Amino acid sequence: MHDPRALLDLGSVAQEKLARRGFRLDLDELAELISRRRDLADMAGKLRTEANGLAKEKSGDRGGPVPTEVREHAQELRARLRQIEAQRKDVETELTAFLLAIPNLPADDVPDGDSEDFAVEMHRRGAPREFSFEPRHHADIGEATGILDLPRAGKLAGARFSVTRGVGAKLERALITFFLDLHTTEHGYLEYSVPSLVTRETMTGTGQLPKFEEDLFRTSVGERELFLIPTAEVPLTNLHAGDVLTAAELPLALTAHTRCFRAEAGSYGRDTRGILRLHEFDKVEMVRFCRPEDSDEQLHLMLSHAETCLTRLGLAYRVVQLAAGDMGFSARRTYDIEVWVPSQRRYREISSCSDCGTFQARRARITTRGEDKKKTPVATLNGSGLPIGRTMLAIMEQYQQEDGSVEIPAALHPYTGFSRITPDGKPAA
């Protein structure tokens, strides 16, 4: 969330920055809300001062009765004060709703554009493999070997769910452990186990609400409302909601494996075959907290950690910087890692690493103290490291063999206990 005064001070500059994201900022409405809030606060302060003064007023001897006219005037003041405070609360609610709808300001050097077509390629790693046969779609490989059972997933839950079995399920488990081991032993992250259900306030803290309510799965019991998390970024970031982090704690790095749940409301008809786009999937997430002036350095560090996951697995990929209008709501800068998918002959997103600046920290009230002892918001960053299904997809497609088998990357052998999946879905040394 933004500091409203900072937006007003930026004026037309803020409007221009947000226009790059396709958002129109109404400065007149913002100024009016701030002015109404200030005026009501001033009125409340004056009424409170006058009421407090009347309360002390006595006549005659000390401790004598308060005159009727004074008592009645005090009651009128208190009634008026309650009315003004209620009006101020309404304006505060209106201003908060106004601010919660405004996306983060993009960094100045983020490219213009409103879709993936405007992303700028930064670099590529690993050459896409040349096949002596027509590479098959991962769904065909999974069903032929029996490690994927999409029809039974549909029977259980409908479209956009998956079932893995046998060595497929073991491969998923191996990837989860491999990524967590890598991040905790080499990259310095502290592992957490966090809830998959969180409150509306928690979702609001990282920017999922109110903007993306239609993309979230929600449940309720009685009057209690909870949301299924779309990513571990939500609970990991909000672990420190309301906290004051010390300078010694920063930068702070957290990681977790969770189930993730997304309604994919805006993607009907897209990627319906296989496991590229699911309602429920596993992911290992990275979250970092740092001083705002260090966020660019920390973003590149996090990006290198996500890239290491892919290079250790020997997967071909590229890194792109997203255009201003294609970034997530809370991001000021985002790098996407796209893995090569042979059956589609194109790169597809496997990880997003984003610098959110102080945007989320303002919403979740996560601060640190400077040398002047004043509390200021920290910067928050998040990145996938990595989603399990899409990584499994990439392995099946990039490591597929002409006889129908799938080789397993060497880095995973200690975790799987096998180096190859045979055409009939058996593990092979």
JSON list of C-alpha atoms in Angstrom, two decimals, residues 146-267:
[
{"chain": "A", "resi": 146, "resn": "GLY", "atom": "CA", "xyz": [1.76, -44.54, -15.78]},
{"chain": "A", "resi": 147, "resn": "ILE", "atom": "CA", "xyz": [3.36, -41.93, -13.53]},
{"chain": "A", "resi": 148, "resn": "LEU", "atom": "CA", "xyz": [0.57, -39.42, -14.30]},
{"chain": "A", "resi": 149, "resn": "ASP", "atom": "CA", "xyz": [-3.11, -40.31, -14.02]},
{"chain": "A", "resi": 150, "resn": "LEU", "atom": "CA", "xyz": [-5.06, -37.29, -15.22]},
{"chain": "A", "resi": 151, "resn": "PRO", "atom": "CA", "xyz": [-8.38, -39.10, -15.85]},
{"chain": "A", "resi": 152, "resn": "ARG", "atom": "CA", "xyz": [-8.56, -40.20, -12.20]},
{"chain": "A", "resi": 153, "resn": "ALA", "atom": "CA", "xyz": [-7.66, -36.68, -11.09]},
{"chain": "A", "resi": 154, "resn": "GLY", "atom": "CA", "xyz": [-10.64, -35.46, -13.10]},
{"chain": "A", "resi": 155, "resn": "LYS", "atom": "CA", "xyz": [-12.84, -38.08, -11.49]},
{"chain": "A", "resi": 156, "resn": "LEU", "atom": "CA", "xyz": [-11.78, -36.90, -8.04]},
{"chain": "A", "resi": 157, "resn": "ALA", "atom": "CA", "xyz": [-11.87, -33.13, -8.47]},
{"chain": "A", "resi": 158, "resn": "GLY", "atom": "CA", "xyz": [-12.62, -32.13, -12.07]},
{"chain": "A", "resi": 159, "resn": "ALA", "atom": "CA", "xyz": [-10.40, -30.23, -14.50]},
{"chain": "A", "resi": 160, "resn": "ARG", "atom": "CA", "xyz": [-6.98, -28.80, -13.64]},
{"chain": "A", "resi": 161, "resn": "PHE", "atom": "CA", "xyz": [-5.96, -31.33, -11.01]},
{"chain": "A", "resi": 162, "resn": "SER", "atom": "CA", "xyz": [-3.37, -34.11, -11.19]},
{"chain": "A", "resi": 163, "resn": "VAL", "atom": "CA", "xyz": [-2.59, -37.49, -9.68]},
{"chain": "A", "resi": 164, "resn": "THR", "atom": "CA", "xyz": [0.93, -38.92, -9.69]},
{"chain": "A", "resi": 165, "resn": "ARG", "atom": "CA", "xyz": [1.73, -42.51, -8.83]},
{"chain": "A", "resi": 166, "resn": "GLY", "atom": "CA", "xyz": [4.71, -44.76, -8.18]},
{"chain": "A", "resi": 167, "resn": "VAL", "atom": "CA", "xyz": [8.01, -43.29, -9.29]},
{"chain": "A", "resi": 168, "resn": "GLY", "atom": "CA", "xyz": [6.17, -40.14, -10.40]},
{"chain": "A", "resi": 169, "resn": "ALA", "atom": "CA", "xyz": [5.09, -39.44, -6.83]},
{"chain": "A", "resi": 170, "resn": "LYS", "atom": "CA", "xyz": [8.58, -40.26, -5.62]},
{"chain": "A", "resi": 171, "resn": "LEU", "atom": "CA", "xyz": [10.09, -37.86, -8.17]},
{"chain": "A", "resi": 172, "resn": "GLU", "atom": "CA", "xyz": [7.86, -35.08, -6.84]},
{"chain": "A", "resi": 173, "resn": "ARG", "atom": "CA", "xyz": [8.96, -35.83, -3.27]},
{"chain": "A", "resi": 174, "resn": "ALA", "atom": "CA", "xyz": [12.61, -35.88, -4.38]},
{"chain": "A", "resi": 175, "resn": "LEU", "atom": "CA", "xyz": [12.29, -32.47, -6.01]},
{"chain": "A", "resi": 176, "resn": "ILE", "atom": "CA", "xyz": [10.76, -30.95, -2.88]},
{"chain": "A", "resi": 177, "resn": "THR", "atom": "CA", "xyz": [13.57, -32.25, -0.68]},
{"chain": "A", "resi": 178, "resn": "PHE", "atom": "CA", "xyz": [16.26, -31.31, -3.21]},
{"chain": "A", "resi": 179, "resn": "PHE", "atom": "CA", "xyz": [15.06, -27.70, -3.44]},
{"chain": "A", "resi": 180, "resn": "LEU", "atom": "CA", "xyz": [14.70, -27.30, 0.33]},
{"chain": "A", "resi": 181, "resn": "ASP", "atom": "CA", "xyz": [18.13, -28.81, 0.97]},
{"chain": "A", "resi": 182, "resn": "LEU", "atom": "CA", "xyz": [19.66, -26.49, -1.63]},
{"chain": "A", "resi": 183, "resn": "HIS", "atom": "CA", "xyz": [18.06, -23.35, -0.20]},
{"chain": "A", "resi": 184, "resn": "THR", "atom": "CA", "xyz": [18.71, -24.17, 3.46]},
{"chain": "A", "resi": 185, "resn": "THR", "atom": "CA", "xyz": [22.23, -25.60, 3.25]},
{"chain": "A", "resi": 186, "resn": "GLU", "atom": "CA", "xyz": [23.74, -23.50, 0.44]},
{"chain": "A", "resi": 187, "resn": "HIS", "atom": "CA", "xyz": [21.60, -20.37, 0.05]},
{"chain": "A", "resi": 188, "resn": "GLY", "atom": "CA", "xyz": [21.06, -19.46, 3.69]},
{"chain": "A", "resi": 189, "resn": "TYR", "atom": "CA", "xyz": [17.26, -19.69, 3.97]},
{"chain": "A", "resi": 190, "resn": "LEU", "atom": "CA", "xyz": [15.47, -20.68, 7.17]},
{"chain": "A", "resi": 191, "resn": "GLU", "atom": "CA", "xyz": [12.87, -23.37, 6.50]},
{"chain": "A", "resi": 192, "resn": "TYR", "atom": "CA", "xyz": [9.32, -23.01, 7.81]},
{"chain": "A", "resi": 193, "resn": "SER", "atom": "CA", "xyz": [6.21, -25.16, 7.79]},
{"chain": "A", "resi": 194, "resn": "VAL", "atom": "CA", "xyz": [3.22, -22.83, 7.50]},
{"chain": "A", "resi": 195, "resn": "PRO", "atom": "CA", "xyz": [-0.60, -23.08, 7.28]},
{"chain": "A", "resi": 196, "resn": "SER", "atom": "CA", "xyz": [-2.35, -23.45, 3.93]},
{"chain": "A", "resi": 197, "resn": "LEU", "atom": "CA", "xyz": [-5.37, -21.53, 5.26]},
{"chain": "A", "resi": 198, "resn": "VAL", "atom": "CA", "xyz": [-5.01, -17.87, 6.21]},
{"chain": "A", "resi": 199, "resn": "THR", "atom": "CA", "xyz": [-7.19, -14.91, 7.14]},
{"chain": "A", "resi": 200, "resn": "ARG", "atom": "CA", "xyz": [-8.43, -12.07, 4.96]},
{"chain": "A", "resi": 201, "resn": "GLU", "atom": "CA", "xyz": [-6.03, -9.73, 6.75]},
{"chain": "A", "resi": 202, "resn": "THR", "atom": "CA", "xyz": [-3.10, -12.00, 5.86]},
{"chain": "A", "resi": 203, "resn": "MET", "atom": "CA", "xyz": [-4.14, -12.10, 2.19]},
{"chain": "A", "resi": 204, "resn": "THR", "atom": "CA", "xyz": [-4.47, -8.32, 2.21]},
{"chain": "A", "resi": 205, "resn": "GLY", "atom": "CA", "xyz": [-0.99, -7.89, 3.68]},
{"chain": "A", "resi": 206, "resn": "THR", "atom": "CA", "xyz": [0.72, -9.26, 0.56]},
{"chain": "A", "resi": 207, "resn": "GLY", "atom": "CA", "xyz": [-1.69, -7.75, -1.97]},
{"chain": "A", "resi": 208, "resn": "GLN", "atom": "CA", "xyz": [-3.83, -10.75, -2.95]},
{"chain": "A", "resi": 209, "resn": "LEU", "atom": "CA", "xyz": [-6.88, -8.95, -1.56]},
{"chain": "A", "resi": 210, "resn": "PRO", "atom": "CA", "xyz": [-8.95, -7.12, -2.46]},
{"chain": "A", "resi": 211, "resn": "LYS", "atom": "CA", "xyz": [-7.70, -7.15, -6.07]},
{"chain": "A", "resi": 212, "resn": "PHE", "atom": "CA", "xyz": [-7.65, -10.91, -6.77]},
{"chain": "A", "resi": 213, "resn": "GLU", "atom": "CA", "xyz": [-10.52, -12.30, -4.72]},
{"chain": "A", "resi": 214, "resn": "GLU", "atom": "CA", "xyz": [-11.97, -14.16, -7.73]},
{"chain": "A", "resi": 215, "resn": "ASP", "atom": "CA", "xyz": [-8.69, -16.07, -8.14]},
{"chain": "A", "resi": 216, "resn": "LEU", "atom": "CA", "xyz": [-8.71, -17.40, -4.58]},
{"chain": "A", "resi": 217, "resn": "PHE", "atom": "CA", "xyz": [-10.33, -20.44, -3.03]},
{"chain": "A", "resi": 218, "resn": "ARG", "atom": "CA", "xyz": [-12.24, -19.53, 0.11]},
{"chain": "A", "resi": 219, "resn": "THR", "atom": "CA", "xyz": [-13.85, -21.53, 2.88]},
{"chain": "A", "resi": 220, "resn": "SER", "atom": "CA", "xyz": [-15.92, -20.64, 5.91]},
{"chain": "A", "resi": 221, "resn": "VAL", "atom": "CA", "xyz": [-17.20, -22.35, 9.05]},
{"chain": "A", "resi": 222, "resn": "GLY", "atom": "CA", "xyz": [-19.86, -20.37, 10.83]},
{"chain": "A", "resi": 223, "resn": "GLU", "atom": "CA", "xyz": [-18.63, -16.78, 10.90]},
{"chain": "A", "resi": 224, "resn": "ARG", "atom": "CA", "xyz": [-14.99, -17.75, 10.40]},
{"chain": "A", "resi": 225, "resn": "GLU", "atom": "CA", "xyz": [-13.61, -17.03, 6.90]},
{"chain": "A", "resi": 226, "resn": "LEU", "atom": "CA", "xyz": [-10.31, -18.44, 5.61]},
{"chain": "A", "resi": 227, "resn": "PHE", "atom": "CA", "xyz": [-8.53, -18.49, 2.25]},
{"chain": "A", "resi": 228, "resn": "LEU", "atom": "CA", "xyz": [-6.38, -21.23, 0.71]},
{"chain": "A", "resi": 229, "resn": "ILE", "atom": "CA", "xyz": [-2.97, -19.78, -0.06]},
{"chain": "A", "resi": 230, "resn": "PRO", "atom": "CA", "xyz": [-1.96, -19.24, -3.73]},
{"chain": "A", "resi": 231, "resn": "THR", "atom": "CA", "xyz": [1.73, -19.30, -2.72]},
{"chain": "A", "resi": 232, "resn": "ALA", "atom": "CA", "xyz": [3.82, -19.59, 0.44]},
{"chain": "A", "resi": 233, "resn": "GLU", "atom": "CA", "xyz": [4.77, -15.94, -0.11]},
{"chain": "A", "resi": 234, "resn": "VAL", "atom": "CA", "xyz": [1.54, -15.08, 1.73]},
{"chain": "A", "resi": 235, "resn": "PRO", "atom": "CA", "xyz": [2.15, -16.82, 5.08]},
{"chain": "A", "resi": 236, "resn": "LEU", "atom": "CA", "xyz": [5.95, -16.41, 4.98]},
{"chain": "A", "resi": 237, "resn": "THR", "atom": "CA", "xyz": [5.78, -12.63, 4.50]},
{"chain": "A", "resi": 238, "resn": "ASN", "atom": "CA", "xyz": [3.01, -12.24, 7.07]},
{"chain": "A", "resi": 239, "resn": "LEU", "atom": "CA", "xyz": [4.94, -14.18, 9.70]},
{"chain": "A", "resi": 240, "resn": "HIS", "atom": "CA", "xyz": [6.42, -10.76, 10.49]},
{"chain": "A", "resi": 241, "resn": "ALA", "atom": "CA", "xyz": [3.25, -8.68, 10.11]},
{"chain": "A", "resi": 242, "resn": "GLY", "atom": "CA", "xyz": [3.36, -5.95, 12.74]},
{"chain": "A", "resi": 243, "resn": "ASP", "atom": "CA", "xyz": [6.97, -6.75, 13.66]},
{"chain": "A", "resi": 244, "resn": "VAL", "atom": "CA", "xyz": [9.92, -4.39, 13.99]},
{"chain": "A", "resi": 245, "resn": "LEU", "atom": "CA", "xyz": [12.92, -6.21, 12.51]},
{"chain": "A", "resi": 246, "resn": "THR", "atom": "CA", "xyz": [16.32, -5.23, 13.88]},
{"chain": "A", "resi": 247, "resn": "ALA", "atom": "CA", "xyz": [19.16, -4.14, 11.65]},
{"chain": "A", "resi": 248, "resn": "ALA", "atom": "CA", "xyz": [21.05, -7.28, 12.69]},
{"chain": "A", "resi": 249, "resn": "GLU", "atom": "CA", "xyz": [18.23, -9.48, 11.34]},
{"chain": "A", "resi": 250, "resn": "LEU", "atom": "CA", "xyz": [18.38, -8.00, 7.85]},
{"chain": "A", "resi": 251, "resn": "PRO", "atom": "CA", "xyz": [18.59, -9.37, 5.26]},
{"chain": "A", "resi": 252, "resn": "LEU", "atom": "CA", "xyz": [16.28, -12.16, 6.39]},
{"chain": "A", "resi": 253, "resn": "ALA", "atom": "CA", "xyz": [15.65, -15.20, 4.16]},
{"chain": "A", "resi": 254, "resn": "LEU", "atom": "CA", "xyz": [12.79, -17.70, 4.60]},
{"chain": "A", "resi": 255, "resn": "THR", "atom": "CA", "xyz": [11.68, -20.74, 2.59]},
{"chain": "A", "resi": 256, "resn": "ALA", "atom": "CA", "xyz": [8.83, -23.23, 2.73]},
{"chain": "A", "resi": 257, "resn": "HIS", "atom": "CA", "xyz": [7.22, -26.02, 0.77]},
{"chain": "A", "resi": 258, "resn": "THR", "atom": "CA", "xyz": [3.44, -25.74, 0.57]},
{"chain": "A", "resi": 259, "resn": "ARG", "atom": "CA", "xyz": [0.48, -26.78, -1.46]},
{"chain": "A", "resi": 260, "resn": "CYS", "atom": "CA", "xyz": [-0.74, -23.81, -3.52]},
{"chain": "A", "resi": 261, "resn": "PHE", "atom": "CA", "xyz": [-4.31, -23.18, -4.68]},
{"chain": "A", "resi": 262, "resn": "ARG", "atom": "CA", "xyz": [-5.37, -20.94, -7.56]},
{"chain": "A", "resi": 263, "resn": "ALA", "atom": "CA", "xyz": [-8.75, -20.60, -9.21]},
{"chain": "A", "resi": 264, "resn": "GLU", "atom": "CA", "xyz": [-7.10, -19.48, -12.47]},
{"chain": "A", "resi": 265, "resn": "ALA", "atom": "CA", "xyz": [-10.25, -17.45, -13.15]},
{"chain": "A", "resi": 266, "resn": "GLY", "atom": "CA", "xyz": [-8.67, -15.55, -16.02]},
{"chain": "A", "resi": 267, "resn": "SER", "atom": "CA", "xyz": [-7.14, -18.54, -17.81]}
]
